[in-house]
XYZ file of N, CA, C and O in Angstrom:
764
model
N 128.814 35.040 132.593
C 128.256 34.181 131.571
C 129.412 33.585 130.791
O 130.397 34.210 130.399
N 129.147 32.205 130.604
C 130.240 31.717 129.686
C 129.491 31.136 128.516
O 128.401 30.572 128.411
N 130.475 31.475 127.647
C 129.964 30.210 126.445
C 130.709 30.009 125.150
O 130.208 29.757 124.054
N 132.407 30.211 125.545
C 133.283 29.771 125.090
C 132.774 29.372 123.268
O 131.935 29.947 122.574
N 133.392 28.549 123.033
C 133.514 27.543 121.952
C 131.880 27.178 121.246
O 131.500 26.845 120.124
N 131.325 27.395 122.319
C 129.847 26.571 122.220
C 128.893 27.839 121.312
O 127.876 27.424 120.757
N 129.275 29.547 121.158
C 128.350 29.837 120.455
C 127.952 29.917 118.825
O 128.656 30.387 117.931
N 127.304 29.627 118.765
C 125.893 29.252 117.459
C 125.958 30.702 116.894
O 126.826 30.986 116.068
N 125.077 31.598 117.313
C 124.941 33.095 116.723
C 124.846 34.016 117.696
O 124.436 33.672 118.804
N 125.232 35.407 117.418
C 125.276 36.451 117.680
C 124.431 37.349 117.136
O 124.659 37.462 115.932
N 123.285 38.242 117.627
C 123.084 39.433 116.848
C 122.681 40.590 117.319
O 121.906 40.556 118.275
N 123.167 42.102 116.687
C 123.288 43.182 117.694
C 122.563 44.056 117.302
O 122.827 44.470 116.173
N 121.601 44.575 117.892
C 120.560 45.888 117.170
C 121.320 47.327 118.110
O 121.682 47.238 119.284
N 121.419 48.463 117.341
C 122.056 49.337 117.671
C 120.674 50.455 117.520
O 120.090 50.612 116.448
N 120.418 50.942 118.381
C 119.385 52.160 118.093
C 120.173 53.819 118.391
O 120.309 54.328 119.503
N 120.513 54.293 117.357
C 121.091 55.468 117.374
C 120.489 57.116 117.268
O 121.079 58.035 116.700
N 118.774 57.234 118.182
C 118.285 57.988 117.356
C 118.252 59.101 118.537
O 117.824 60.226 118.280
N 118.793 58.707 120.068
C 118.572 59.567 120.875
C 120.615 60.097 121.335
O 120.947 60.978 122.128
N 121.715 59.050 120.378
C 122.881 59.319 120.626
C 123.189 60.645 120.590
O 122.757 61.214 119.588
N 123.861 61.393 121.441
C 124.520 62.812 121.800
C 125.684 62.991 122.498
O 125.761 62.917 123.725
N 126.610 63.228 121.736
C 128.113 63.391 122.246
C 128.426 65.118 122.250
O 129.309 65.507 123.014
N 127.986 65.732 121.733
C 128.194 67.336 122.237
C 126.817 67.958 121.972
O 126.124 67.881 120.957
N 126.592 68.589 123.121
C 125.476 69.257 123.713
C 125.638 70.741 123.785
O 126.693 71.257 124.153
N 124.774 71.297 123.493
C 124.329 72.837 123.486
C 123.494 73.158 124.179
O 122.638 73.902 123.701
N 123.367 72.698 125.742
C 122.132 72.527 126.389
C 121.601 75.087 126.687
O 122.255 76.099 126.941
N 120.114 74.735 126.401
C 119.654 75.691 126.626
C 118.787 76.166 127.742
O 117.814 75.451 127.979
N 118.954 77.264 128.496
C 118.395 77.154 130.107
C 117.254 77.825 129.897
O 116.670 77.907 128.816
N 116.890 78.361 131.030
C 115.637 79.605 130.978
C 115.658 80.627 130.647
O 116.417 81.403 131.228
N 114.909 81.047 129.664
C 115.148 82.330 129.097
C 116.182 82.187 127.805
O 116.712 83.220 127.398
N 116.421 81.164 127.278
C 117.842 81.152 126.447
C 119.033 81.161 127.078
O 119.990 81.413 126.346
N 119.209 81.007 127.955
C 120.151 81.043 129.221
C 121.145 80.031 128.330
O 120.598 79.118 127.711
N 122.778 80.200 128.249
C 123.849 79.648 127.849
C 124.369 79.106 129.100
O 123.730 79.196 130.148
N 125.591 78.506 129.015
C 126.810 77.951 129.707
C 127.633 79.315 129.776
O 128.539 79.227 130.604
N 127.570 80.566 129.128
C 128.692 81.435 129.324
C 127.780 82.563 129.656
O 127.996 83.758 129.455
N 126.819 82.058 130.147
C 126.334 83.593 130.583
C 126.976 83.849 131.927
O 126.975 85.071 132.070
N 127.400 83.397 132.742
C 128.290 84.318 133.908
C 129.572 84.285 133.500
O 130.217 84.975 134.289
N 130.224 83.860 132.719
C 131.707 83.576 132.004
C 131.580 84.116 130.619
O 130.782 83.330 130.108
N 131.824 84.783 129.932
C 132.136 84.927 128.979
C 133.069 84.077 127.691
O 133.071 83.762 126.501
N 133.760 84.011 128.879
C 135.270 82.898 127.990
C 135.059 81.417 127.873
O 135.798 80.656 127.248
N 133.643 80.982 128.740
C 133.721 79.818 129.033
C 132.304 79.238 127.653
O 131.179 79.656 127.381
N 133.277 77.989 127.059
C 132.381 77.205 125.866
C 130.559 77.202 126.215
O 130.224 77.658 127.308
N 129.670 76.784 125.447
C 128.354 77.024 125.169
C 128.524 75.743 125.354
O 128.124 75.398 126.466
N 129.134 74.544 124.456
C 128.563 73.226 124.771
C 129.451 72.623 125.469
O 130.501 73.185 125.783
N 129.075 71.009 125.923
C 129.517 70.474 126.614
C 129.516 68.938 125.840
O 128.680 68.613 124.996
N 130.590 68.108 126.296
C 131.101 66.875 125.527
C 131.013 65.865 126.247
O 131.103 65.939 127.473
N 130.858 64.954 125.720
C 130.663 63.201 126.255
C 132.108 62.983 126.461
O 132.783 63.595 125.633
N 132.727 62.354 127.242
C 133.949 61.692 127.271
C 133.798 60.216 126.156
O 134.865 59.640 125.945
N 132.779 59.741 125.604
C 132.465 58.438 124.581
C 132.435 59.535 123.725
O 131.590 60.410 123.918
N 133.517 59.652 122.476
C 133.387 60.174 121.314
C 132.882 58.809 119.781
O 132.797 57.585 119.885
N 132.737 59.357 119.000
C 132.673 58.566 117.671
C 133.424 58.949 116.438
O 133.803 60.119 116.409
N 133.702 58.218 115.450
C 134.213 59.107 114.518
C 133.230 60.388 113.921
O 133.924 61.312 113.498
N 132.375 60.523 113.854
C 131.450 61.878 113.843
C 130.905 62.424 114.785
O 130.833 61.495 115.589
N 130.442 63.328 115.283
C 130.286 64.081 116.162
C 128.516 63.778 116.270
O 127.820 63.662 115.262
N 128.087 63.701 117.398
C 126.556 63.594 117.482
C 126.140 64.621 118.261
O 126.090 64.317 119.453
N 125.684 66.225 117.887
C 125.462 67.059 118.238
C 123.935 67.598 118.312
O 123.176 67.767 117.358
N 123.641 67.857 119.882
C 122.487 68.404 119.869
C 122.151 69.637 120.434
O 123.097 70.247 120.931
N 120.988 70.190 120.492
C 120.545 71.166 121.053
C 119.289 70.977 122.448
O 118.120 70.654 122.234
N 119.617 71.140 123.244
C 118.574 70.658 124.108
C 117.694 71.581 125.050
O 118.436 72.368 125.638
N 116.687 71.710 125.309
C 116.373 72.906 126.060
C 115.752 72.638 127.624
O 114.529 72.500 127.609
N 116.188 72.571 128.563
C 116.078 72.666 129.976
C 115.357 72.813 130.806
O 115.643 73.971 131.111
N 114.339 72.438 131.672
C 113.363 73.313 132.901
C 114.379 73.796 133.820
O 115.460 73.287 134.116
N 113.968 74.610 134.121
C 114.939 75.108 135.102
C 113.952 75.686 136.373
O 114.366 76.354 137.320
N 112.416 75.219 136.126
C 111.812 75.775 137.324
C 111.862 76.100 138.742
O 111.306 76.840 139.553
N 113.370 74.647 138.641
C 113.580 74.342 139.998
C 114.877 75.625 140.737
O 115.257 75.685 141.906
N 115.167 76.240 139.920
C 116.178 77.849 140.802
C 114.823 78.662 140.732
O 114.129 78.809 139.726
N 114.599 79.126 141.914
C 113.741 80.276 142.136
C 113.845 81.536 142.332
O 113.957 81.881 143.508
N 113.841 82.522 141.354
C 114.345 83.551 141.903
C 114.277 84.247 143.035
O 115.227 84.941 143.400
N 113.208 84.153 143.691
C 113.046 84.951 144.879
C 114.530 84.155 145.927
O 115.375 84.941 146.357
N 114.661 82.918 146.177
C 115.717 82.382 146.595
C 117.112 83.432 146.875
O 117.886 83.440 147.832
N 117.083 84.254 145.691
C 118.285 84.791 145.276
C 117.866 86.632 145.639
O 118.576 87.368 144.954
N 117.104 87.226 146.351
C 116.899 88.336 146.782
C 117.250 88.779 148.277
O 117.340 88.014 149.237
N 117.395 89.896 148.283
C 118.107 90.676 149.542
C 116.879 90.992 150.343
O 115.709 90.934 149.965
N 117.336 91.326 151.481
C 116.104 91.731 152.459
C 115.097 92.670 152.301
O 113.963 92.667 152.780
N 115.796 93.704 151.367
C 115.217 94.576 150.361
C 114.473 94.060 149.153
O 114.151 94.922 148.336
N 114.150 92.839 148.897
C 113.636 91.835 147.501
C 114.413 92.439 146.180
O 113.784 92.413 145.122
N 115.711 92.966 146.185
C 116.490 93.241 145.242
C 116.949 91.443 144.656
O 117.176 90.460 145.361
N 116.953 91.544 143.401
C 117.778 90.244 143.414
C 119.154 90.355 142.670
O 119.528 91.260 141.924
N 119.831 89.194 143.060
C 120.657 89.569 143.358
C 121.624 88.520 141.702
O 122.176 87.441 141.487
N 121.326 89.565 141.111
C 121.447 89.016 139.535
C 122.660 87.786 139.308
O 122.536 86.697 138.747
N 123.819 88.370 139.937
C 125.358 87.804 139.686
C 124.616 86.211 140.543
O 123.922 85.337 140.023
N 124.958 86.290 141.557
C 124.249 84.671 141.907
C 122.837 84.012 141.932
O 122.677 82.970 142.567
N 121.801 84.600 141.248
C 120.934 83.753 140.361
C 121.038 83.212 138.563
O 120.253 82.461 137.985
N 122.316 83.915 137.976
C 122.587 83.832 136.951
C 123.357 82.636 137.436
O 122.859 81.556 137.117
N 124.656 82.591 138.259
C 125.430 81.664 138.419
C 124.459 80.008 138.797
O 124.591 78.919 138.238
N 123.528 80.399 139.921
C 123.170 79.302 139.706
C 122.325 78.848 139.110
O 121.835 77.898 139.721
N 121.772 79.077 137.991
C 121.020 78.746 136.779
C 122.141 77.915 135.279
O 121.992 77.012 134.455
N 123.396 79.082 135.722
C 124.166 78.124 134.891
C 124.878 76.758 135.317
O 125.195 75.811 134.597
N 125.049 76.940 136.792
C 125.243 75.670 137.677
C 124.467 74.648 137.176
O 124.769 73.773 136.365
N 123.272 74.893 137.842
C 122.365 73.950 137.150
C 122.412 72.729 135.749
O 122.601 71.523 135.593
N 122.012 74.326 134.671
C 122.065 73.966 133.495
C 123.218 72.982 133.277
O 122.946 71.953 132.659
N 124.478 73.169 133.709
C 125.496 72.214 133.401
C 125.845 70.941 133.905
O 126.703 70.101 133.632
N 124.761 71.065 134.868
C 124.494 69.542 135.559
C 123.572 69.129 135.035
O 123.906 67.984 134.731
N 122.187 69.350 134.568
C 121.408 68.958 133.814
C 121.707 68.518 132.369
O 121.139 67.552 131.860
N 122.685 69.319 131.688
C 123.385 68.623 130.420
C 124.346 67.297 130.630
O 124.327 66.177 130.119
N 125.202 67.933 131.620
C 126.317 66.399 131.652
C 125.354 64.808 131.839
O 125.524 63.710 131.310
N 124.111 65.402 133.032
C 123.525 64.353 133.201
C 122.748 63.677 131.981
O 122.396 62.498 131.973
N 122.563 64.456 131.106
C 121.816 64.012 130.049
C 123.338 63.417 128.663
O 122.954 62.815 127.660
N 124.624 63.649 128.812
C 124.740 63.392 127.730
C 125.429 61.932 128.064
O 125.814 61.088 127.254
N 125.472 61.886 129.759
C 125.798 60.479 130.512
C 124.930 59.662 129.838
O 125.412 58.703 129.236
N 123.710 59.853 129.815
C 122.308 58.938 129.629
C 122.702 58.632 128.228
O 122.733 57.472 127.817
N 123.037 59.777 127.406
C 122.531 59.637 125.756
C 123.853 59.459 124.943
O 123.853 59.614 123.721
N 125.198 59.067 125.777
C 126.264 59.086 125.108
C 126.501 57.693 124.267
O 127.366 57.560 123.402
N 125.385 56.482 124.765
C 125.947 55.503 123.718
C 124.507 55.004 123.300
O 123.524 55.206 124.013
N 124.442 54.179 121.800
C 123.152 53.857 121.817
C 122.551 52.805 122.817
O 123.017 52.352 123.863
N 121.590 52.605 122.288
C 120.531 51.614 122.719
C 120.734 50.649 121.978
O 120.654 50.581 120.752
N 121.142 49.487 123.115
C 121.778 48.163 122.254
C 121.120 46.954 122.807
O 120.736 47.040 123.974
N 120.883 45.598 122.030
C 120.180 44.675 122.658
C 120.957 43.530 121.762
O 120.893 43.736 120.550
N 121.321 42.939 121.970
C 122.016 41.405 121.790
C 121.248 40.145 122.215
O 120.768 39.673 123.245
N 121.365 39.842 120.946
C 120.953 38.286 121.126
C 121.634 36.971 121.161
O 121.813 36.529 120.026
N 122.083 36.186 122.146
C 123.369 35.258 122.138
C 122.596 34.051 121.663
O 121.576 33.875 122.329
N 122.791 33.173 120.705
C 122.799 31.569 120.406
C 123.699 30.978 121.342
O 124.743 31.622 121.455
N 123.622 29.965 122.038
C 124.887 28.980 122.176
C 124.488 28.395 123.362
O 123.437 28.615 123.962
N 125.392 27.628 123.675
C 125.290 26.886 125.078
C 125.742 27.572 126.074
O 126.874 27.430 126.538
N 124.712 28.541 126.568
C 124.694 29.656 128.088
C 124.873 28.549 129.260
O 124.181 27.550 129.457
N 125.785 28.925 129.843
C 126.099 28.637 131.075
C 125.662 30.140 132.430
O 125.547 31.337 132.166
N 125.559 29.670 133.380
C 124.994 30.617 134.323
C 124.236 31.392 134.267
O 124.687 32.413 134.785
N 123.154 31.539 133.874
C 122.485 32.020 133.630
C 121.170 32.088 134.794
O 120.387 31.187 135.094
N 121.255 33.667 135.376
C 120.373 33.442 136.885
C 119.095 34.024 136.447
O 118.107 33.295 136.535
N 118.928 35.399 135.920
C 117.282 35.667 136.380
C 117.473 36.622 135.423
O 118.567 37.002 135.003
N 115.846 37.199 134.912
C 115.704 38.256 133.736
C 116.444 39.656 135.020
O 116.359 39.682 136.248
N 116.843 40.241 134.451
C 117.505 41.915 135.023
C 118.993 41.438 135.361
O 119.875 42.290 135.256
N 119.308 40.276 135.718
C 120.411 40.154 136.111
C 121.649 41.309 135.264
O 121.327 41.865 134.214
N 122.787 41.492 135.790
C 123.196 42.207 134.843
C 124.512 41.294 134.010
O 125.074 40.205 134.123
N 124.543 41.938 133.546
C 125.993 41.564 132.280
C 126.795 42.454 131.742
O 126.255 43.435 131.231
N 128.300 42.348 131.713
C 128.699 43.703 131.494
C 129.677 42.946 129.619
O 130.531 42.139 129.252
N 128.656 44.027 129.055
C 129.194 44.266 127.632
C 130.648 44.917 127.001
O 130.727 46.146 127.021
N 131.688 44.216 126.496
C 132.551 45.065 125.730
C 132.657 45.065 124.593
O 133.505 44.321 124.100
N 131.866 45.867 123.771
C 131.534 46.268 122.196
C 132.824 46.810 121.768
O 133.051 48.015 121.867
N 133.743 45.926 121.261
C 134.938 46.446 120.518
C 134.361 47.237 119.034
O 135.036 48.106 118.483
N 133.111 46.812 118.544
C 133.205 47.535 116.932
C 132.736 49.213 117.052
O 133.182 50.141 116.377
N 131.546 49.280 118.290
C 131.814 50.617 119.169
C 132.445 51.381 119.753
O 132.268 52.599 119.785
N 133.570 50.532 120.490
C 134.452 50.725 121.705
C 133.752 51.354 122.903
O 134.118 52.296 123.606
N 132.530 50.519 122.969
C 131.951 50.806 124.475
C 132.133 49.568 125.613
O 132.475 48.473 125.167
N 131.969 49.672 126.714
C 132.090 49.057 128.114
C 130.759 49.395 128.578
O 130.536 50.506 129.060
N 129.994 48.640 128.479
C 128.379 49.046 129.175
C 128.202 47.666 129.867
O 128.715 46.577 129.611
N 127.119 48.135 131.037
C 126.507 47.037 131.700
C 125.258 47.007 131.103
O 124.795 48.142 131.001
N 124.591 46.196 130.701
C 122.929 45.254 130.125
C 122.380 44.737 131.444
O 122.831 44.753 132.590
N 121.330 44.303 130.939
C 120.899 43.795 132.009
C 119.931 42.681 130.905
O 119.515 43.053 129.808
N 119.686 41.175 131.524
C 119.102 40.262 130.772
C 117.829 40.370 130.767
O 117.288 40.682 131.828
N 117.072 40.157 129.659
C 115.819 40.679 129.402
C 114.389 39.588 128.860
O 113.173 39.675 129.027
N 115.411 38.442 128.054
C 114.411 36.983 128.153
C 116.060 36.016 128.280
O 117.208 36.432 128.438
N 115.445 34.441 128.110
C 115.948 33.752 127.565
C 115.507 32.433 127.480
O 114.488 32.146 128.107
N 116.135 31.482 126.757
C 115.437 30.218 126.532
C 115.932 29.483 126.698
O 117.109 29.499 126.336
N 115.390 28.305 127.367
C 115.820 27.188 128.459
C 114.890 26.118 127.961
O 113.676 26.120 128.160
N 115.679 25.039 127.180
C 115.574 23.835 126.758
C 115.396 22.909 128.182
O 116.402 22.645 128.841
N 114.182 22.480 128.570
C 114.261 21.667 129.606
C 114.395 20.437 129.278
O 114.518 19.663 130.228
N 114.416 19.872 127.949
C 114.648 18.334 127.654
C 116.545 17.974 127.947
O 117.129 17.016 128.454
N 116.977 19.169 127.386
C 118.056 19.047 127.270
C 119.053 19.723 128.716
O 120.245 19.688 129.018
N 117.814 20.309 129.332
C 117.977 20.861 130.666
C 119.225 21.677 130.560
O 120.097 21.270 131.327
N 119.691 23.073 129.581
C 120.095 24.082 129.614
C 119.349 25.008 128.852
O 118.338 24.730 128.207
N 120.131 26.643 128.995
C 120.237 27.465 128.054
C 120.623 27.192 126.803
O 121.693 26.739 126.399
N 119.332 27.613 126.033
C 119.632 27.619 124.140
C 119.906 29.328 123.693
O 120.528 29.774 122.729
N 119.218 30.015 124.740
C 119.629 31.941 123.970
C 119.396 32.410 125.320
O 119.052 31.860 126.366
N 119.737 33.786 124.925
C 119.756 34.755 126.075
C 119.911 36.224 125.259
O 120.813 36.514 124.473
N 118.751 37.083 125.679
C 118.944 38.099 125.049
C 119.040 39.648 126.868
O 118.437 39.720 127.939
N 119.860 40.288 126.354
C 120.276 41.584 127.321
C 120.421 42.577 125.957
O 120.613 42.491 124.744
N 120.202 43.540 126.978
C 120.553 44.971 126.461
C 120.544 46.184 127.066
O 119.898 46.003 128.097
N 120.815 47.070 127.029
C 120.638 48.453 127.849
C 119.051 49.468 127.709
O 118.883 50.629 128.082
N 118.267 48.728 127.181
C 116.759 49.467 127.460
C 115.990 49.106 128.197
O 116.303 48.109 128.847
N 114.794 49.661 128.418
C 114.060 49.249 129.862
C 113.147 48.560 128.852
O 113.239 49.161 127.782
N 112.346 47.583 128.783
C 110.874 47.049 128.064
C 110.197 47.426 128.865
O 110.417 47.489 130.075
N 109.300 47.720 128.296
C 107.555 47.854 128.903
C 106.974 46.697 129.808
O 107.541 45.605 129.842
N 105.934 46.932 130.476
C 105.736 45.756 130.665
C 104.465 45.026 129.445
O 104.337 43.867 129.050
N 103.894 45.942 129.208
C 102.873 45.544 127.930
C 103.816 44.967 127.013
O 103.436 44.059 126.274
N 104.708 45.282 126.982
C 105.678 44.208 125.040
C 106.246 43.306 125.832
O 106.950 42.553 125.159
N 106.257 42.929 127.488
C 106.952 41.853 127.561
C 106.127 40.803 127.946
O 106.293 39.583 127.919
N 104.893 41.745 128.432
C 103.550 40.889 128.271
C 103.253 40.001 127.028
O 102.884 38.834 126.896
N 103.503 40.827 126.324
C 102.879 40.920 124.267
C 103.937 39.741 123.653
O 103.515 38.952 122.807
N 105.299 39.675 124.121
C 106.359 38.776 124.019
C 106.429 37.340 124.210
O 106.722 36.431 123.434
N 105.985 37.360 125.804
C 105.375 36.061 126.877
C 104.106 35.391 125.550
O 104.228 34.599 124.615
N 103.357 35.911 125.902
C 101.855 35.480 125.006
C 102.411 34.714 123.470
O 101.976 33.579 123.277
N 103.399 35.342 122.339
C 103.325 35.074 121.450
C 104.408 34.085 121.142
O 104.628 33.480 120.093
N 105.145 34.053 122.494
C 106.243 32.876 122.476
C 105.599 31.700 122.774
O 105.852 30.689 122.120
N 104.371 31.689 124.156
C 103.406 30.881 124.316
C 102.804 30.239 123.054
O 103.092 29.102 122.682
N 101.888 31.114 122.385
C 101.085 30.664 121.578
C 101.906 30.117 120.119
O 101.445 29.796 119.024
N 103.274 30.166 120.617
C 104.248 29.818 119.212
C 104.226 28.259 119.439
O 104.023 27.464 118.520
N 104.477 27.857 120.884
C 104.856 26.609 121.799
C 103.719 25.761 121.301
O 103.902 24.922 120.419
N 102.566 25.964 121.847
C 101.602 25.427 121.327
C 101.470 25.333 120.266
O 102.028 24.293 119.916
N 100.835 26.045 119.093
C 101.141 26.111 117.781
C 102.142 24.466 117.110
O 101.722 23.716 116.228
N 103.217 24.348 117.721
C 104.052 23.747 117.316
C 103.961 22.344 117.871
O 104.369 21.379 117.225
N 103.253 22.202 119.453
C 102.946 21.129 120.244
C 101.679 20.111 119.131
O 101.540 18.933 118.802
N 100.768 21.816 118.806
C 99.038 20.916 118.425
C 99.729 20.307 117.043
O 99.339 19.161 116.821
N 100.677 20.826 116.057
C 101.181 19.932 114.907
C 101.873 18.999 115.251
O 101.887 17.936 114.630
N 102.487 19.200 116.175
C 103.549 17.961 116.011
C 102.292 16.720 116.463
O 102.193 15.652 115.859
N 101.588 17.037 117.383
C 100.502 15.967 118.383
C 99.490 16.065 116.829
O 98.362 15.753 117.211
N 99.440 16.281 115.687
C 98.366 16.562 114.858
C 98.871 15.102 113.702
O 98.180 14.151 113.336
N 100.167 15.403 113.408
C 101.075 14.304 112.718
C 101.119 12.845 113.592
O 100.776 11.735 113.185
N 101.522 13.124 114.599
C 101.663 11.664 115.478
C 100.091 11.023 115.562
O 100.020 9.811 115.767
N 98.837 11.784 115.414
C 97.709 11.142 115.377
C 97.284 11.028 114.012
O 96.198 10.523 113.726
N 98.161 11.515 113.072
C 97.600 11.218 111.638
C 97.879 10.229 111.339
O 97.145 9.789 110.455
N 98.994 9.286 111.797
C 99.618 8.035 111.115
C 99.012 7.311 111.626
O 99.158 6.111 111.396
């Protein structure tokens, strides 16, 4: 996407309510990160830090290790490696979650004269210097002046929409169009 010289406005909504940079993830049973290690830390860290720390507590299914999995021919089980892999687990289930939750939920709205501009999902890759994040968006509306036959906005961001609010979106941008068509056509027949 270019749009050099040509942009009008910028504006950035930041949703910070699911952000988590150190995790305390909790397994089955209360199950830790140091239950087969002793020496080894309880939480686990985002490589995206902030100047404050965004710390949570999270608690785990872990339905998916079965214990019987982990028993001898005798149905003894076999404690040392069903503990291990429960904490295996657990620590893949946290990293994966603090991947997801390490930056907010961001949506940008560009003013200006958009150039290239291909299709809603397309992606776009964001560098938020006042964050210091590198994220890819993906485009989510935009608006296309056909008199003037370009892009007037373009909005991306990193959340998924519904399809009901983009339904709900479509409709009220519609009924804005009109709205604005039946006055203007309301004035030109008043004179």
């Amino acid at each position: 996407m270019g749009y050099g010289k040509n942009l009008k406005d910028i504006k950035a909504v930041y949703n910070w309510d699911n952000v988590c940079t150190k995790l305390l993830p909790v397994g089955k049973d209360g199950l830790l990160l140091n239950a087969s290690d002793p020496t080894a830390s309880v939480y686990l860290e985002s490589t995206t830090q902030y100047e404050i720390p965004y710390t949570k507590s999270v608690n785990f299914d872990q339905s998916n290790i079965v214990e019987d999995d982990y028993k001898d021919e005798q149905g003894n089980l076999d404690v040392e490696a069903y503990t291990l892999a429960l904490v295996n687990d657990l620590a893949e289930k946290g990293q994966n979650y603090l991947s997801t939750n390490s930056i907010p939920v961001v949506n940008y709205t560009l003013s200006a004269n958009v150039e290239k501009v291909s299709d809603i999902g397309d992606t776009i890759q964001v560098i938020d210097e006042k964050l210091g994040i590198n994220i890819l968006t993906n485009i989510i509306s935009y608006e296309y002046d056909c008199i003037l036959d370009k892009y007037t906005q373009i909005e991306f961001g990193n959340f998924v929409p519904t399809l009901s609010g983009l339904m709900g979106n479509i409709t009220n941008q519609t009924q804005q169009i009109v709205d604005e068509s039946n006055a203007t056509l309301q004035i030109t027949l008043g004179q």
